[in-house]
Amino acid sequence: MWGSTSVKIDNHVYTAGGRSSNFVDCLNLNQVDGDWYKVAFMNKQHQYAASAVLNDQMCVAGGRDGGNNVLSSVELYNPVVNTWTHIAPMQTKRCQHALVCYNGRLYTFGGGEFLNRLNSMESFDPREGKWKLLKPMNEKRRALSGVVDNDEIYAIGGDELKSVERFNIRTNTWTNVGSLNHVRLGSCACVVNGKIYVIGGRDDDASKSIEAYDATINEWKIETNMETPRWDASVVAL
């Protein structure tokens, strides 16, 4: 579904939301040639939301609802009991943003509300039950991708951007690292074998290409091309 978001939990892939949708589909990777099947719907429609895994549950934050309203709401899916519950909303309404989890905390950054781009970052600690603002990024980024690698958070690309920056959680600081080869709007990213892979996205002929970041040399290299152009898609590492 266009503008959906995905995670992997216990060898299951969950894909949630998308255009005017609160549907959630699941793929059981333990079943050979298994089909996708529906699980409990989210409480709200979420398009251009972001997701992460928090304590073996799928967290979906922000996005747009069916009326094109940008959301601050956050929902948590428990696959054991097949239910969605609300947790504290973000301080800022966000869509086309990034969300990651590290050491039991959620971190969301960037995105926007229509033409307004954000560089703000906030974090949610389940023990405190609320979101707190952290150091903003160096650049405003809408339709970026984000990952955690080697205990640091990466904010990758975005609308009209090749630049990438890295957040040190201990020092609460952002530092620019090597830039992408292409501008990437609406790409998706994951970490495999110590490398960050960024897939697709619009602008600058990026929609079929995949590039990887090697932190040891601080450089992005084009790895391969997909057969099908993709943007506003989602990816999980198996």
Tab-separated table of C-alpha atoms in Angstrom:
chain	number	residue	atom	x	y	z
A	1	MET	CA	0.000	0.000	0.000
A	2	TRP	CA	1.350	3.425	-1.020
A	3	GLY	CA	2.736	5.237	2.023
A	4	SER	CA	2.577	2.219	4.341
A	5	THR	CA	5.174	1.292	6.953
A	6	SER	CA	6.637	-2.084	7.978
A	7	VAL	CA	8.493	-3.895	10.765
A	8	LYS	CA	9.667	-7.432	11.523
A	9	ILE	CA	8.813	-9.105	14.860
A	10	ASP	CA	9.549	-12.756	15.710
A	11	ASN	CA	9.907	-13.799	12.071
A	12	HIS	CA	6.682	-12.049	11.081
A	13	VAL	CA	6.514	-8.974	8.844
A	14	TYR	CA	3.785	-6.439	9.636
A	15	THR	CA	2.769	-3.726	7.151
A	16	ALA	CA	0.445	-1.022	8.406
A	17	GLY	CA	-1.508	1.855	6.937
A	18	GLY	CA	-1.044	3.598	3.633
A	19	ARG	CA	-3.369	5.752	1.570
A	20	SER	CA	-6.686	6.162	3.461
A	21	SER	CA	-6.061	2.910	5.319
A	22	ASN	CA	-5.924	1.584	8.860
A	23	PHE	CA	-5.426	-1.997	7.624
A	24	VAL	CA	-2.555	-4.124	8.886
A	25	ASP	CA	-1.228	-7.177	7.029
A	26	CYS	CA	1.104	-9.883	8.299
A	27	LEU	CA	3.431	-12.357	6.577
A	28	ASN	CA	4.630	-15.383	8.558
A	29	LEU	CA	8.181	-16.065	7.379
A	30	ASN	CA	8.105	-19.504	8.988
A	31	GLN	CA	5.616	-20.689	6.377
A	32	VAL	CA	7.032	-21.529	2.961
A	33	ASP	CA	5.005	-19.787	0.243
A	34	GLY	CA	2.739	-18.335	2.909
A	35	ASP	CA	0.202	-15.617	2.079
A	36	TRP	CA	-0.321	-12.242	3.689
A	37	TYR	CA	-3.261	-12.111	6.087
A	38	LYS	CA	-4.974	-9.321	7.963
A	39	VAL	CA	-4.610	-8.701	11.700
A	40	ALA	CA	-6.320	-6.146	13.942
A	41	PHE	CA	-6.840	-2.744	12.325
A	42	MET	CA	-5.240	0.383	13.742
A	43	ASN	CA	-7.513	2.835	15.553
A	44	LYS	CA	-6.758	5.556	12.974
A	45	GLN	CA	-5.778	5.712	9.328
A	46	HIS	CA	-2.048	6.377	8.946
A	47	GLN	CA	-0.436	7.328	5.630
A	48	TYR	CA	3.215	8.457	5.542
A	49	ALA	CA	3.585	7.294	9.140
A	50	ALA	CA	6.768	5.821	10.596
A	51	SER	CA	7.192	2.597	12.550
A	52	ALA	CA	9.641	0.818	14.844
A	53	VAL	CA	9.690	-2.178	17.186
A	54	LEU	CA	9.372	-1.344	20.887
A	55	ASN	CA	9.493	-4.245	23.360
A	56	ASP	CA	8.390	-6.763	20.683
A	57	GLN	CA	5.463	-4.564	19.674
A	58	MET	CA	4.916	-2.519	16.497
A	59	CYS	CA	4.795	1.216	17.095
A	60	VAL	CA	3.208	3.438	14.414
A	61	ALA	CA	3.616	7.181	14.863
A	62	GLY	CA	2.149	10.170	13.060
A	63	GLY	CA	1.336	10.357	9.363
A	64	ARG	CA	-1.886	11.621	7.804
A	65	ASP	CA	-5.420	10.422	8.426
A	66	GLY	CA	-8.170	9.967	5.835
A	67	GLY	CA	-8.985	13.666	5.984
A	68	ASN	CA	-5.384	14.601	5.151
A	69	ASN	CA	-4.795	15.867	8.696
A	70	VAL	CA	-1.245	15.473	10.000
A	71	LEU	CA	-1.141	13.433	13.207
A	72	SER	CA	0.812	13.426	16.444
A	73	SER	CA	-0.878	10.236	17.670
A	74	VAL	CA	1.066	7.038	18.333
A	75	GLU	CA	-0.318	3.477	18.392
A	76	LEU	CA	1.227	0.272	19.689
A	77	TYR	CA	0.367	-3.210	18.388
A	78	ASN	CA	0.740	-6.269	20.597
A	79	PRO	CA	0.892	-9.333	18.323
A	80	VAL	CA	0.338	-11.724	21.229
A	81	VAL	CA	-3.168	-10.414	21.948
A	82	ASN	CA	-3.753	-8.847	18.481
A	83	THR	CA	-4.731	-5.408	19.779
A	84	TRP	CA	-3.741	-1.770	19.173
A	85	THR	CA	-3.517	0.750	22.012
A	86	HIS	CA	-2.654	4.440	22.084
A	87	ILE	CA	0.413	5.720	23.909
A	88	ALA	CA	1.338	9.359	24.552
A	89	PRO	CA	1.232	11.511	21.389
A	90	MET	CA	4.367	13.176	20.039
A	91	GLN	CA	4.874	16.825	20.903
A	92	THR	CA	4.873	17.660	17.177
A	93	LYS	CA	2.554	16.582	14.372
A	94	ARG	CA	4.659	14.690	11.816
A	95	CYS	CA	4.325	12.901	8.511
A	96	GLN	CA	7.059	11.598	6.210
A	97	HIS	CA	9.351	11.441	9.240
A	98	ALA	CA	11.632	8.767	10.704
A	99	LEU	CA	11.182	6.601	13.805
A	100	VAL	CA	13.728	4.245	15.379
A	101	CYS	CA	14.068	2.366	18.658
A	102	TYR	CA	17.280	2.113	20.682
A	103	ASN	CA	17.730	0.650	24.179
A	104	GLY	CA	13.996	0.584	24.832
A	105	ARG	CA	13.357	4.187	23.762
A	106	LEU	CA	11.738	5.618	20.652
A	107	TYR	CA	13.349	8.430	18.664
A	108	THR	CA	11.471	10.366	15.991
A	109	PHE	CA	12.919	13.121	13.836
A	110	GLY	CA	12.229	15.233	10.785
A	111	GLY	CA	9.144	15.047	8.613
A	112	GLY	CA	6.754	17.902	8.152
A	113	GLU	CA	3.230	19.209	7.991
A	114	PHE	CA	2.439	19.865	4.331
A	115	LEU	CA	5.157	22.269	3.050
A	116	ASN	CA	6.649	22.812	6.513
A	117	ARG	CA	9.866	20.812	6.978
A	118	LEU	CA	11.136	19.869	10.418
A	119	ASN	CA	14.578	19.378	11.908
A	120	SER	CA	13.292	18.622	15.414
A	121	MET	CA	13.847	15.358	17.278
A	122	GLU	CA	12.032	13.878	20.258
A	123	SER	CA	12.327	10.733	22.339
A	124	PHE	CA	9.823	8.550	24.215
A	125	ASP	CA	10.737	6.547	27.305
A	126	PRO	CA	7.959	4.045	28.199
A	127	ARG	CA	8.936	4.287	31.868
A	128	GLU	CA	8.165	8.017	31.885
A	129	GLY	CA	5.278	7.845	29.429
A	130	LYS	CA	6.009	11.078	27.583
A	131	TRP	CA	8.005	12.538	24.702
A	132	LYS	CA	10.955	14.897	25.269
A	133	LEU	CA	12.633	17.178	22.760
A	134	LEU	CA	16.290	16.526	21.959
A	135	LYS	CA	18.902	18.348	19.896
A	136	PRO	CA	17.503	19.202	16.442
A	137	MET	CA	19.179	18.003	13.263
A	138	ASN	CA	21.471	20.314	11.328
A	139	GLU	CA	19.047	20.334	8.370
A	140	LYS	CA	15.293	20.229	7.973
A	141	ARG	CA	14.356	16.879	6.438
A	142	ARG	CA	11.014	15.749	5.048
A	143	ALA	CA	10.554	12.270	3.519
A	144	LEU	CA	13.852	11.080	4.979
A	145	SER	CA	14.791	7.602	6.162
A	146	GLY	CA	16.386	6.685	9.495
A	147	VAL	CA	18.235	3.742	11.039
A	148	VAL	CA	20.298	2.821	14.103
A	149	ASP	CA	23.790	1.481	13.460
A	150	ASN	CA	26.662	0.967	15.900
A	151	ASP	CA	24.834	2.780	18.737
A	152	GLU	CA	24.159	5.901	16.642
A	153	ILE	CA	21.114	7.195	14.754
A	154	TYR	CA	21.314	8.173	11.088
A	155	ALA	CA	19.067	10.698	9.314
A	156	ILE	CA	19.355	9.996	5.606
A	157	GLY	CA	18.441	12.257	2.698
A	158	GLY	CA	14.996	13.727	2.286
A	159	ASP	CA	13.358	16.238	-0.019
A	160	GLU	CA	16.091	17.808	-2.230
A	161	LEU	CA	18.849	16.393	-0.004
A	162	LYS	CA	21.840	14.105	-0.523
A	163	SER	CA	23.236	14.868	2.919
A	164	VAL	CA	23.321	12.426	5.843
A	165	GLU	CA	23.855	13.161	9.525
A	166	ARG	CA	24.483	10.996	12.562
A	167	PHE	CA	23.193	11.457	16.121
A	168	ASN	CA	25.316	10.489	19.107
A	169	ILE	CA	22.860	9.541	21.835
A	170	ARG	CA	25.386	9.911	24.661
A	171	THR	CA	26.438	13.453	23.734
A	172	ASN	CA	23.115	14.600	22.222
A	173	THR	CA	24.896	15.916	19.118
A	174	TRP	CA	24.414	15.650	15.338
A	175	THR	CA	27.398	15.336	12.960
A	176	ASN	CA	27.390	15.330	9.163
A	177	VAL	CA	28.816	12.223	7.482
A	178	GLY	CA	29.387	11.250	3.839
A	179	SER	CA	26.643	12.283	1.425
A	180	LEU	CA	24.542	10.011	-0.767
A	181	ASN	CA	25.231	9.697	-4.482
A	182	HIS	CA	21.612	10.650	-5.250
A	183	VAL	CA	18.992	12.945	-3.817
A	184	ARG	CA	16.450	10.648	-2.163
A	185	LEU	CA	12.891	11.682	-1.297
A	186	GLY	CA	10.774	8.895	0.197
A	187	SER	CA	13.471	6.225	0.246
A	188	CYS	CA	13.623	3.376	2.768
A	189	ALA	CA	16.628	2.048	4.680
A	190	CYS	CA	17.849	-0.890	6.756
A	191	VAL	CA	21.068	-2.260	8.243
A	192	VAL	CA	22.535	-5.576	7.035
A	193	ASN	CA	25.926	-6.984	8.061
A	194	GLY	CA	27.195	-3.686	9.397
A	195	LYS	CA	26.239	-1.622	6.347
A	196	ILE	CA	23.366	0.828	5.881
A	197	TYR	CA	21.371	0.238	2.715
A	198	VAL	CA	19.162	2.959	1.213
A	199	ILE	CA	16.641	1.854	-1.372
A	200	GLY	CA	14.775	3.852	-4.008
A	201	GLY	CA	13.270	7.269	-3.484
A	202	ARG	CA	12.468	10.020	-5.943
A	203	ASP	CA	14.636	12.730	-7.580
A	204	ASP	CA	17.973	12.546	-9.345
A	205	ASP	CA	17.294	9.146	-10.968
A	206	ALA	CA	17.406	7.388	-7.586
A	207	SER	CA	14.154	5.427	-7.818
A	208	LYS	CA	15.698	2.100	-8.940
A	209	SER	CA	19.074	2.312	-7.244
A	210	ILE	CA	20.352	0.911	-3.951
A	211	GLU	CA	23.391	2.360	-2.227
A	212	ALA	CA	25.269	1.279	0.883
A	213	TYR	CA	27.219	3.193	3.520
A	214	ASP	CA	30.473	1.869	4.915
A	215	ALA	CA	31.267	3.753	8.142
A	216	THR	CA	34.896	2.612	8.105
A	217	ILE	CA	35.573	4.770	5.035
A	218	ASN	CA	32.649	7.207	5.463
A	219	GLU	CA	31.440	6.596	1.931
A	220	TRP	CA	28.273	5.633	0.055
A	221	LYS	CA	28.537	3.339	-2.980
A	222	ILE	CA	25.906	2.285	-5.504
A	223	GLU	CA	25.372	-1.451	-4.975
A	224	THR	CA	22.799	-2.436	-7.588
A	225	ASN	CA	19.551	-1.423	-9.275
A	226	MET	CA	16.070	-2.836	-8.800
A	227	GLU	CA	13.922	-3.788	-11.761
A	228	THR	CA	11.049	-1.634	-10.493
A	229	PRO	CA	11.270	2.025	-9.377
A	230	ARG	CA	10.152	2.454	-5.759
A	231	TRP	CA	9.458	5.391	-3.488
A	232	ASP	CA	7.297	5.866	-0.400
A	233	ALA	CA	7.835	2.121	0.089
A	234	SER	CA	9.055	0.233	3.169
A	235	VAL	CA	11.746	-2.371	3.834
A	236	VAL	CA	12.742	-4.810	6.593
A	237	ALA	CA	15.945	-6.784	7.049
A	238	LEU	CA	15.372	-10.544	7.282
